[in-house]
């Protein structure tokens, strides 16, 4: 077990016990909650992974998480790893902050909060203040607490989007002088206007627009995550391995355009 | 020749029938219909069909989609075929409106956005439902703007300057009159506030709030990303000054009211390049054979008091931001790198979760307390890892035991159905010290 897991376990233990201590007394508090997954999305996901020979067991939440954990192990190092992990994460709800405790599904905890990183997360600051007030039998100011939780959840999302955007910028920068080069990739997303390809080595993602697919007119099947040629029947599906050529890079828009190179 | 009716298909698909019924109401948002009129409009004549239609009408009323305007006559509940919802623009430029009034999203084509932006709260007028069965409408009013500031690049054409937005979800270039350019030049990245959208004009009009620098320059682009997501780049001088005024002192009162952990074996374990150490672990063996384990967390709220400008600023930020090549901290350096950084051999205040635990990693007691600690040793991950693997090194006994207990805690969690998603967002590595949040 890597040592960061040692630290993680004790942080989880602290967060969980703090949440439980206050939660069981039904006093206003800040929880880190995670809702149950969306079962429609999960069954789509289940259908999709079956074509790779994988399956998940959705009969109850323990068998679901066991089979998902098994799946994550099985796909490790395979070309479809990223796509399957991404889809699995998308089928899950996002963890957020709330004063209404619904438990943390992903961690399988009935009570959970963030207590351990007040330097870099404001919800932990709120948790510290509330807990300390309760320890001294004081009544803390809990006005607008739910609104504050919403604000923190929103900011957390924005920070994630900004981080992703900065990575996209670096990817575009990296490929800027590699226009015309050919790379191995995996189809990482399919839309009516084309499909996204993630390069194997650099994990850079770019778009192969349908207009560059000259051999046929393509039809989009959202539920099968694929585009299919009307005449040829040719299919481009999420998870397929493809060779692509970098055709254009727009650094300002952080966009990478690709063409099939077969 | 008998008139062809739809009755043959009846019952095969209640869903289809329901959307057919809703179609009639959306086409005539102000009219009332009874089940007979609906049946006739849809081409159903058999009594059995009509009964089912009546049943669906009652269900839709119960669900709040329709209302019974007068006895036996139903009407669309959403006022005059207009609904309020949140606009989401897709990459194609077309959009969907999600509304609590309807179970189905409303499609809005690019040409019908009527100056609405992604995330705006809008009022949509519904169209007659076409054969495609997709609910469609047009934006008739923007009720609340999600944002008014946007980031993009200045392009000048003749007398006119435009800001071309970075985001693909912003569908309009923003016209910047020359007196509102604030000195911004061609190809510079700017933050712009939209000030007006004159009727009938193609583009909104805005003014430059901040010139971020030359487009394509790394530093400019990172600032642009922060501005795009409403995140700050640096602290104001006032906030820095306020933070720098915070004193580090240990009073008698502190010593009297805080549990003293300075003699307990205590250490931090972090990535090699970490600067802020906000958690430490202490480990002591008790006489009864159990362990006292302290999870010590920097006591930020001891220094950052409520309702101060510093606290307001931290709340607005709400989180540190980890871009690929830089970190934008939630707190000024004085707090995160000094006052609240649990550096070795320095007395530091903590808010601690203290556990008594046995060999089976069962928690026998838990108590949160304010403490004073002094870390004995700072370990990089690699160093601690080596101690675990070789069994030798500083605090080897403590670290090995903690590791054993952590393993038990971990397997217990997975047995209870926790997910093990250590999902890497993207594996792109430069000098990437971005932290991952799995919880």
XYZ file of C-alpha atoms in Angstrom:
701
model
C 0.000 0.000 0.000
C 1.518 3.365 -0.979
C 2.138 5.708 1.950
C -0.295 8.362 0.684
C -3.031 5.815 1.380
C -1.861 5.675 5.008
C -2.393 9.421 5.299
C -5.687 9.188 3.399
C -7.088 6.576 5.786
C -6.427 8.716 8.868
C -7.840 11.815 7.196
C -10.988 9.875 6.251
C -11.192 8.599 9.813
C -10.997 12.115 11.251
C -13.501 13.572 8.772
C -15.927 10.761 9.341
C -15.760 10.847 13.141
C -16.186 14.610 13.276
C -19.257 14.363 11.025
C -20.702 11.522 13.057
C -20.164 13.261 16.396
C -22.190 16.313 15.350
C -24.514 14.559 12.918
C -25.868 12.199 15.538
C -26.819 15.206 17.682
C -28.751 16.701 14.745
C -27.095 20.077 15.033
C -26.596 22.284 11.958
C -23.391 21.223 10.265
C -21.554 21.097 6.946
C -21.487 17.659 5.357
C -19.645 16.373 2.356
C -22.361 14.354 0.681
C -22.429 12.069 -2.305
C -25.736 10.901 -3.773
C -26.464 7.481 -5.200
C -25.493 6.974 -8.823
C -27.933 7.536 -11.618
C -29.129 4.040 -12.486
C -30.103 4.947 -16.068
C -26.573 6.090 -16.705
C -25.222 3.018 -14.976
C -27.228 0.645 -17.131
C -26.056 2.476 -20.278
C -22.551 2.098 -18.945
C -23.112 -1.573 -18.254
C -24.290 -2.133 -21.839
C -21.318 -0.242 -23.204
C -18.652 -2.156 -21.267
C -20.200 -5.503 -22.226
C -18.733 -5.111 -25.716
C -15.280 -5.181 -24.117
C -16.252 -8.311 -22.225
C -16.692 -6.558 -18.863
C -19.715 -6.473 -16.633
C -20.934 -4.913 -13.399
C -23.373 -6.252 -10.835
C -26.058 -3.691 -10.050
C -28.184 -5.895 -7.784
C -27.193 -3.964 -4.651
C -24.796 -1.211 -3.733
C -22.112 -3.434 -2.205
C -21.968 -5.781 -5.187
C -22.044 -2.742 -7.455
C -19.026 -1.147 -5.830
C -17.201 -4.467 -5.604
C -17.749 -5.107 -9.293
C -16.763 -1.521 -10.154
C -13.583 -1.856 -8.096
C -12.896 -5.122 -9.916
C -13.535 -3.424 -13.245
C -11.102 -0.611 -12.435
C -8.485 -3.278 -11.715
C -9.249 -5.235 -14.874
C -8.992 -2.262 -17.240
C -5.682 -1.091 -15.785
C -3.175 -0.667 -18.609
C -5.693 -1.538 -21.337
C -6.385 0.903 -24.195
C -9.969 1.335 -22.987
C -8.910 2.198 -19.407
C -9.449 5.953 -19.605
C -12.768 5.746 -21.436
C -14.198 3.210 -19.046
C -12.995 5.074 -15.973
C -14.330 8.345 -17.361
C -17.745 6.881 -18.093
C -17.871 5.247 -14.676
C -17.103 8.558 -13.007
C -19.774 10.270 -15.114
C -22.369 7.725 -14.041
C -21.570 8.665 -10.443
C -22.980 11.770 -8.818
C -20.623 14.572 -7.821
C -19.801 14.977 -4.161
C -20.964 18.346 -2.826
C -21.270 20.282 0.431
C -24.625 20.497 2.169
C -26.237 20.983 5.551
C -28.603 18.143 4.665
C -26.898 14.863 5.363
C -27.633 12.110 2.858
C -24.386 10.245 3.506
C -21.464 9.650 1.207
C -22.234 6.931 -1.310
C -18.766 6.597 -2.819
C -17.080 6.230 0.554
C -19.974 4.180 1.930
C -20.154 6.435 5.027
C -23.389 7.575 6.660
C -21.649 10.695 7.949
C -18.844 12.554 6.245
C -17.439 16.066 6.287
C -14.267 17.926 5.364
C -12.232 18.807 8.445
C -8.643 18.070 7.451
C -7.647 20.812 4.978
C -8.719 24.252 6.194
C -5.695 25.802 4.473
C -7.014 25.002 1.023
C -10.787 24.420 1.468
C -13.222 26.863 3.030
C -15.799 24.211 4.037
C -13.162 22.863 6.441
C -12.956 26.356 7.931
C -16.726 26.328 8.496
C -16.519 22.849 9.977
C -13.805 23.947 12.420
C -15.873 26.915 13.608
C -19.055 24.912 14.049
C -17.347 22.038 15.834
C -15.480 24.379 18.181
C -18.666 26.253 19.029
C -20.471 22.998 19.832
C -17.524 21.822 21.958
C -17.959 24.952 24.084
C -21.765 24.617 24.122
C -22.146 27.800 22.131
C -24.742 28.445 19.457
C -22.944 29.226 16.233
C -24.196 31.548 13.547
C -25.733 29.205 10.994
C -27.524 31.787 8.909
C -27.187 31.090 5.194
C -25.165 27.957 5.934
C -26.765 26.041 3.056
C -26.106 28.953 0.694
C -22.487 28.984 1.811
C -22.279 25.258 1.104
C -23.696 25.835 -2.380
C -21.164 28.573 -3.003
C -18.290 26.310 -1.960
C -19.540 23.452 -4.146
C -19.816 25.831 -7.093
C -16.332 27.242 -6.573
C -14.926 23.746 -6.307
C -16.442 22.932 -9.700
C -15.064 26.108 -11.249
C -11.614 25.266 -9.902
C -11.818 21.809 -11.489
C -12.886 23.333 -14.820
C -10.052 25.871 -14.658
C -7.554 23.113 -13.916
C -8.830 21.102 -16.893
C -8.699 24.153 -19.096
C -5.068 24.812 -18.119
C -4.209 21.212 -19.008
C -5.915 21.621 -22.376
C -3.821 24.709 -22.995
C -0.613 22.815 -22.271
C -1.734 20.009 -24.558
C -2.355 22.437 -27.411
C 1.024 24.048 -26.755
C 2.698 20.634 -26.819
C 1.207 19.744 -30.208
C 1.654 23.178 -31.758
C 4.858 22.219 -33.559
C 3.678 18.683 -34.374
C 1.110 19.508 -37.053
C 1.200 16.766 -39.695
C 2.575 14.193 -37.250
C 0.743 10.910 -36.803
C -0.131 9.437 -33.379
C -1.908 6.418 -31.954
C -5.066 7.249 -30.075
C -8.332 5.988 -28.692
C -11.780 7.425 -29.416
C -12.686 9.163 -26.172
C -15.998 10.810 -27.029
C -18.578 10.716 -29.820
C -20.920 13.540 -30.851
C -23.039 14.271 -33.882
C -20.329 16.599 -35.220
C -17.466 14.136 -34.895
C -15.474 12.189 -32.382
C -12.752 13.010 -29.892
C -9.495 11.108 -29.862
C -7.142 10.882 -26.911
C -3.529 10.278 -27.891
C -2.009 7.307 -26.137
C 1.274 8.747 -24.964
C 0.491 12.380 -24.196
C -3.229 12.019 -23.325
C -3.875 15.077 -25.516
C -7.434 15.133 -26.800
C -8.517 16.487 -30.182
C -11.508 16.428 -32.495
C -11.946 14.493 -35.720
C -14.789 16.447 -37.304
C -17.367 14.513 -39.373
C -16.648 16.773 -42.298
C -13.164 15.244 -42.524
C -14.655 11.762 -42.888
C -14.836 11.863 -46.684
C -15.676 8.239 -47.429
C -19.315 8.355 -46.384
C -22.109 10.231 -44.661
C -22.261 9.313 -41.021
C -25.154 8.855 -38.692
C -24.855 9.457 -34.948
C -26.137 6.906 -32.418
C -25.976 8.527 -29.005
C -26.821 5.447 -26.960
C -24.265 3.276 -28.725
C -21.635 6.036 -28.501
C -20.884 5.689 -32.210
C -21.011 7.185 -35.675
C -21.929 4.840 -38.495
C -21.425 5.304 -42.236
C -24.747 5.116 -44.058
C -23.343 3.405 -47.191
C -20.344 1.539 -45.856
C -21.693 0.637 -42.432
C -18.317 1.659 -41.055
C -18.422 2.354 -37.331
C -16.401 4.703 -35.145
C -17.150 3.843 -31.562
C -16.020 5.063 -28.179
C -12.971 3.042 -27.171
C -11.866 2.195 -30.742
C -8.164 2.551 -31.441
C -7.342 4.903 -34.308
C -4.336 6.532 -35.930
C -4.667 10.282 -36.331
C -2.752 13.134 -37.885
C -2.664 16.519 -36.165
C -4.201 18.906 -38.686
C -4.515 22.146 -36.749
C -3.895 23.606 -33.307
C -5.575 26.746 -31.998
C -3.715 27.719 -28.857
C -6.074 30.543 -27.894
C -9.130 28.324 -28.102
C -7.171 25.352 -26.746
C -8.470 23.303 -29.641
C -6.708 20.454 -31.390
C -8.026 19.297 -34.768
C -7.206 15.836 -36.031
C -7.808 13.708 -39.117
C -7.814 9.967 -39.494
C -4.450 8.809 -40.790
C -5.288 5.429 -42.280
C -63.835 3.246 -47.344
C -63.620 3.351 -43.581
C -61.749 6.227 -42.144
C -58.325 5.180 -40.943
C -57.948 5.660 -37.240
C -55.048 5.410 -34.858
C -56.804 2.960 -32.581
C -54.861 0.009 -33.952
C -51.656 1.263 -32.398
C -53.300 1.951 -29.100
C -51.842 0.768 -25.900
C -48.595 -0.275 -27.517
C -46.991 2.822 -26.299
C -48.581 4.910 -23.622
C -45.518 7.114 -23.734
C -46.105 8.001 -27.384
C -49.745 8.730 -26.654
C -48.767 10.938 -23.735
C -46.399 12.992 -25.841
C -49.070 13.240 -28.527
C -51.470 14.632 -25.951
C -48.860 17.067 -24.664
C -48.254 18.105 -28.271
C -51.876 19.223 -28.566
C -51.534 21.330 -25.429
C -48.217 22.866 -26.474
C -49.667 23.767 -29.875
C -52.523 25.516 -28.093
C -51.035 26.647 -24.828
C -54.001 28.836 -23.895
C -56.838 26.524 -24.880
C -58.818 24.076 -22.838
C -59.657 20.594 -24.110
C -61.738 17.706 -22.847
C -60.788 14.121 -23.561
C -63.166 13.915 -26.536
C -61.582 16.877 -28.268
C -58.096 15.496 -27.636
C -59.113 12.082 -28.967
C -60.539 13.611 -32.135
C -57.454 15.750 -32.700
C -55.219 12.719 -32.364
C -57.462 10.544 -34.503
C -58.651 8.060 -31.896
C -62.321 7.061 -32.114
C -62.775 3.818 -30.178
C -64.228 4.196 -26.675
C -61.323 2.170 -25.231
C -58.827 4.650 -26.676
C -60.787 7.522 -25.259
C -60.823 5.963 -21.830
C -57.050 5.644 -21.869
C -56.693 9.248 -23.023
C -58.903 10.369 -20.169
C -56.777 8.377 -17.791
C -53.577 9.985 -19.094
C -55.141 13.445 -18.758
C -55.849 12.748 -15.094
C -52.322 11.474 -14.549
C -50.803 14.548 -16.191
C -52.959 16.730 -13.971
C -51.844 14.837 -10.898
C -48.229 15.248 -12.014
C -48.772 18.992 -12.283
C -48.184 19.262 -16.020
C -51.824 20.059 -16.769
C -54.566 21.586 -14.727
C -58.287 20.986 -14.815
C -59.433 24.454 -15.805
C -63.115 23.651 -15.652
C -64.977 20.405 -15.145
C -63.550 17.827 -17.585
C -61.540 20.453 -19.428
C -57.794 20.523 -19.222
C -55.205 23.157 -19.911
C -51.405 23.431 -19.900
C -50.331 24.420 -16.417
C -47.297 26.418 -17.513
C -48.613 29.917 -18.047
C -49.436 30.702 -21.657
C -46.985 28.146 -23.044
C -44.018 29.888 -21.533
C -41.659 28.237 -19.138
C -38.723 29.459 -17.123
C -35.546 27.446 -16.961
C -31.777 27.315 -17.219
C -30.117 27.499 -20.608
C -27.326 25.149 -21.516
C -25.515 25.742 -24.779
C -23.975 22.706 -26.483
C -20.817 22.684 -28.584
C -22.876 22.893 -31.767
C -24.225 26.279 -30.684
C -27.733 25.016 -30.130
C -29.097 24.865 -26.620
C -31.384 23.122 -24.200
C -33.493 24.659 -21.480
C -34.052 22.640 -18.341
C -37.101 23.669 -16.383
C -38.674 22.415 -13.211
C -42.044 22.979 -14.854
C -41.428 20.309 -17.483
C -39.986 16.830 -17.317
C -38.469 17.210 -20.781
C -35.683 19.574 -21.884
C -36.636 22.193 -24.455
C -34.496 22.480 -27.561
C -33.564 26.025 -28.594
C -31.829 26.503 -31.914
C -28.892 28.917 -32.155
C -30.925 31.490 -34.089
C -33.547 31.588 -31.345
C -31.255 32.280 -28.402
C -32.121 35.976 -28.520
C -28.987 37.128 -26.739
C -29.096 34.523 -23.991
C -25.831 33.046 -22.775
C -24.918 29.676 -21.345
C -26.198 29.268 -17.789
C -28.693 32.156 -17.989
C -32.144 31.836 -16.491
C -34.507 32.393 -19.393
C -38.166 32.466 -20.295
C -38.923 30.251 -23.272
C -41.967 30.327 -25.484
C -42.835 26.828 -26.671
C -43.423 26.021 -30.316
C -46.038 23.718 -31.701
C -44.605 20.274 -31.361
C -43.444 18.930 -34.693
C -43.492 15.353 -35.852
C -39.957 14.856 -34.580
C -41.568 14.994 -31.149
C -38.808 17.116 -29.778
C -40.037 19.943 -27.634
C -38.739 23.187 -29.088
C -38.998 26.835 -28.262
C -37.376 30.240 -28.390
C -35.971 32.474 -25.720
C -38.264 35.452 -25.194
C -36.628 36.944 -22.129
C -33.404 36.662 -20.183
C -34.491 36.740 -16.550
C -31.115 36.466 -14.873
C -27.643 36.514 -16.387
C -25.341 33.777 -15.112
C -22.360 36.005 -15.781
C -21.583 39.347 -17.313
C -17.796 39.101 -17.632
C -16.032 37.164 -20.348
C -12.484 36.530 -21.488
C -11.265 36.712 -25.066
C -8.946 38.245 -27.631
C -9.190 41.733 -29.140
C -9.570 41.899 -32.928
C -9.823 45.191 -34.717
C -11.475 45.685 -38.087
C -11.428 49.254 -39.367
C -12.991 51.475 -36.744
C -14.449 48.619 -34.793
C -12.916 46.434 -32.148
C -14.387 43.149 -31.066
C -13.552 40.732 -28.331
C -13.600 37.162 -29.644
C -14.560 35.024 -26.627
C -12.385 32.053 -25.669
C -15.306 29.916 -24.607
C -17.048 27.967 -27.337
C -20.227 28.410 -25.369
C -20.250 32.170 -25.868
C -21.872 32.535 -29.256
C -21.398 36.242 -29.857
C -18.402 38.480 -30.408
C -18.543 41.499 -28.150
C -18.282 44.967 -29.680
C -15.941 47.280 -27.797
C -16.272 51.012 -28.618
C -12.852 52.666 -28.856
C -13.410 54.723 -25.684
C -14.002 51.537 -23.696
C -10.881 49.664 -24.855
C -8.837 50.832 -21.846
C -5.746 50.741 -24.046
C -6.208 47.130 -25.150
C -4.523 46.362 -28.462
C -5.007 43.864 -31.261
C -4.241 40.281 -30.177
C -4.314 41.084 -26.489
C -6.328 38.992 -24.080
C -8.843 40.959 -22.080
C -11.546 40.581 -19.481
C -14.697 42.295 -20.716
C -17.939 43.237 -19.026
C -21.065 43.313 -21.176
C -22.820 46.636 -20.657
C -25.678 46.656 -23.121
C -27.303 44.734 -25.888
C -28.998 47.258 -28.140
C -32.217 45.978 -29.679
C -31.819 44.439 -33.081
C -28.038 44.541 -32.964
C -26.044 41.430 -33.753
C -23.562 41.861 -30.953
C -23.541 42.916 -27.340
C -21.519 45.959 -26.367
C -18.976 45.820 -23.591
C -15.996 47.457 -21.991
C -12.582 46.181 -21.102
C -12.153 45.585 -17.356
C -8.626 44.272 -17.437
C -5.927 43.774 -20.038
C -4.449 40.355 -19.310
C -1.547 40.451 -21.794
C -0.536 39.092 -25.189
C -2.631 36.160 -26.386
C -0.607 32.973 -26.645
C 1.722 33.964 -23.808
C 1.656 31.304 -21.110
C 1.214 33.682 -18.204
C -1.557 35.601 -19.970
C -3.388 32.416 -20.869
C -3.277 31.110 -17.295
C -4.676 34.433 -16.048
C -7.306 34.239 -18.759
C -8.342 30.773 -17.574
C -8.675 32.021 -13.997
C -10.707 35.048 -15.121
C -12.903 32.842 -17.314
C -13.924 30.801 -14.273
C -14.294 33.789 -12.001
C -11.187 32.952 -10.002
C -8.736 35.531 -8.692
C -5.042 35.552 -9.559
C -3.589 37.382 -6.560
C -4.472 38.901 -3.207
C -5.043 42.617 -2.863
C -2.438 44.578 -0.941
C -4.953 45.182 1.841
C -5.507 41.476 2.353
C -1.777 40.729 2.275
C -1.217 43.486 4.824
C -3.975 42.159 7.060
C -2.472 38.664 6.887
C 1.020 39.946 7.598
C -0.218 41.724 10.712
C -1.399 38.478 12.297
C 0.939 37.736 15.172
C 2.355 34.422 16.108
C 2.298 34.204 19.885
C 1.648 31.552 22.459
C -0.035 32.975 25.528
C -0.509 31.390 28.957
C -4.170 31.159 28.107
C -3.345 29.094 25.024
C -1.150 26.769 27.059
C -3.832 26.414 29.694
C -6.694 25.691 27.321
C -4.930 23.571 24.737
C -3.944 19.941 25.097
C -0.154 19.740 24.920
C 1.050 17.187 22.344
C 4.556 18.562 22.065
C 6.071 15.505 23.709
C 4.203 12.984 21.603
C 6.079 11.513 18.625
C 4.677 13.589 15.763
C 5.492 13.881 12.079
C 4.198 15.046 8.721
C 4.196 12.993 5.515
C 3.742 14.952 2.280
C 4.923 15.082 -1.334
C 8.590 16.082 -1.597
C 7.826 19.504 -3.068
C 5.002 20.417 -0.640
C 5.236 23.797 1.056
C 2.137 23.799 3.211
C 1.920 21.027 5.774
C -1.582 21.197 7.117
C -1.773 17.779 8.733
C 0.433 15.815 11.116
C 0.068 12.462 12.824
C 1.102 11.595 16.381
C 1.398 8.072 17.695
C 1.757 6.893 21.297
C 1.452 3.503 22.862
C -0.763 3.563 25.965
C -0.212 1.531 29.149
C -3.332 -0.521 28.421
C -1.782 -1.721 25.143
C -3.930 0.509 22.972
C -2.745 3.452 20.902
C -3.425 7.162 21.107
C -3.384 8.534 17.591
C -3.695 12.239 16.886
C -4.743 13.599 13.514
C -3.519 17.179 13.883
C -4.899 19.813 11.557
C -3.515 23.353 11.328
C -5.736 25.637 13.425
C -6.584 28.092 10.668
C -9.597 29.598 12.452
C -7.438 30.560 15.434
C -5.783 33.097 13.133
C -8.518 33.820 10.632
C -11.383 35.369 12.539
C -14.935 35.527 11.278
C -16.196 38.657 9.553
C -12.781 40.020 8.713
C -11.853 41.061 5.148
C -9.405 38.153 5.109
C -12.136 35.679 6.008
C -14.472 37.169 3.398
C -11.764 36.820 0.775
C -11.113 33.184 1.729
C -14.848 32.495 1.563
C -15.101 34.055 -1.894
C -12.236 31.908 -3.119
C -13.572 28.867 -1.223
C -10.729 26.689 -2.465
C -7.145 26.736 -3.613
C -6.905 26.317 -7.364
C -4.355 24.013 -8.924
C -3.586 24.951 -12.505
C -1.131 22.882 -14.469
C 1.791 25.220 -13.787
C 0.777 27.167 -10.675
C -1.268 27.161 -7.517
C -3.633 29.954 -6.540
C -3.910 29.522 -2.779
C -7.069 30.203 -0.803
C -5.064 31.893 1.955
C -2.185 34.382 1.807
C 1.318 32.984 2.145
C 1.676 34.211 5.720
C -0.994 31.734 6.808
C -0.420 28.732 4.573
C 3.362 28.708 4.480
C 4.090 30.014 7.940
C 1.448 30.353 10.684
C -0.468 27.229 9.703
C 2.292 25.142 8.214
C 3.243 22.349 10.604
C 6.968 22.604 10.031
C 9.324 20.464 12.127
C 10.504 21.679 15.529
C 8.123 24.614 15.689
C 5.318 24.946 18.218
C 2.064 25.104 16.257
C -1.622 25.316 17.135
C -3.827 22.565 15.829
C -7.407 21.420 15.864
C -6.941 17.710 16.432
C -8.985 14.551 16.112
C -7.649 12.263 18.812
C -8.413 8.548 18.800
C -7.822 5.668 21.115
C -7.484 2.623 18.897
C -6.708 -1.046 19.446
C -4.744 -3.485 17.317
C -7.815 -4.249 15.233
C -8.042 -0.552 14.275
C -11.284 -0.233 16.244
C -11.960 3.271 17.530
C -12.485 2.977 21.296
C -12.818 6.691 21.825
C -12.745 9.825 19.744
C -12.334 13.391 20.914
C -11.765 16.585 18.983
C -9.573 19.073 20.820
C -7.568 22.227 20.359
C -3.909 21.390 20.791
C -0.368 22.642 20.608
C 2.024 20.350 18.756
C 5.603 20.274 17.602
C 6.368 18.045 14.636
C 9.556 16.022 15.134
C 10.160 15.145 11.547
C 9.013 15.957 8.082
C 8.885 12.979 5.724
C 8.610 13.096 1.961
C 6.391 10.319 0.587
C 9.454 8.529 -0.783
C 11.217 8.537 2.610
C 8.192 7.202 4.457
C 7.644 4.624 1.736
C 11.183 3.368 2.206
C 10.653 3.015 5.945
C 7.544 0.953 5.313
C 9.354 -1.243 2.821
C 12.633 -1.707 4.710
C 11.278 -1.462 8.252
C 14.165 0.849 9.123
C 14.518 4.586 9.717
C 13.276 7.399 11.959
C 9.990 6.578 13.705
C 9.955 3.202 11.945
C 7.973 1.585 14.757
C 5.280 4.274 14.720
C 4.996 4.425 10.948
C 4.827 0.641 10.580
C 2.048 0.387 13.154
C 0.107 3.254 11.610
C 0.472 1.572 8.246
C -0.861 -1.693 9.638
C -3.869 0.068 11.151
C -4.486 2.022 7.935
C -4.531 -1.224 5.973
C -7.223 -2.616 8.263
C -9.252 0.590 7.971
C -8.913 0.477 4.212
C -9.992 -3.089 3.683
C -12.921 -2.552 6.063
C -14.063 0.378 3.942
C -13.983 -1.598 0.731
C -15.833 -4.445 2.380
C -18.585 -2.034 3.288
C -18.880 -1.007 -0.344
C -16.617 1.993 -0.838
C -15.390 2.738 -4.346
C -11.735 2.762 -5.150
C -11.654 5.419 -7.816
C -8.260 6.961 -7.908
C -9.237 8.575 -11.100
C -6.601 10.570 -12.862
C -8.252 13.410 -14.713
C -5.522 13.618 -17.319
C -2.068 12.143 -17.200
C -0.394 15.113 -18.807
C 2.778 15.728 -16.879
C 5.009 18.751 -17.101
C 6.065 19.984 -13.734
C 2.640 18.969 -12.576
C 2.164 19.066 -8.840
C -1.575 19.345 -9.082
C -3.232 17.557 -6.232
C -5.978 15.075 -6.813
C -9.130 15.056 -4.743
C -10.663 11.648 -4.588
C -12.937 12.354 -1.660
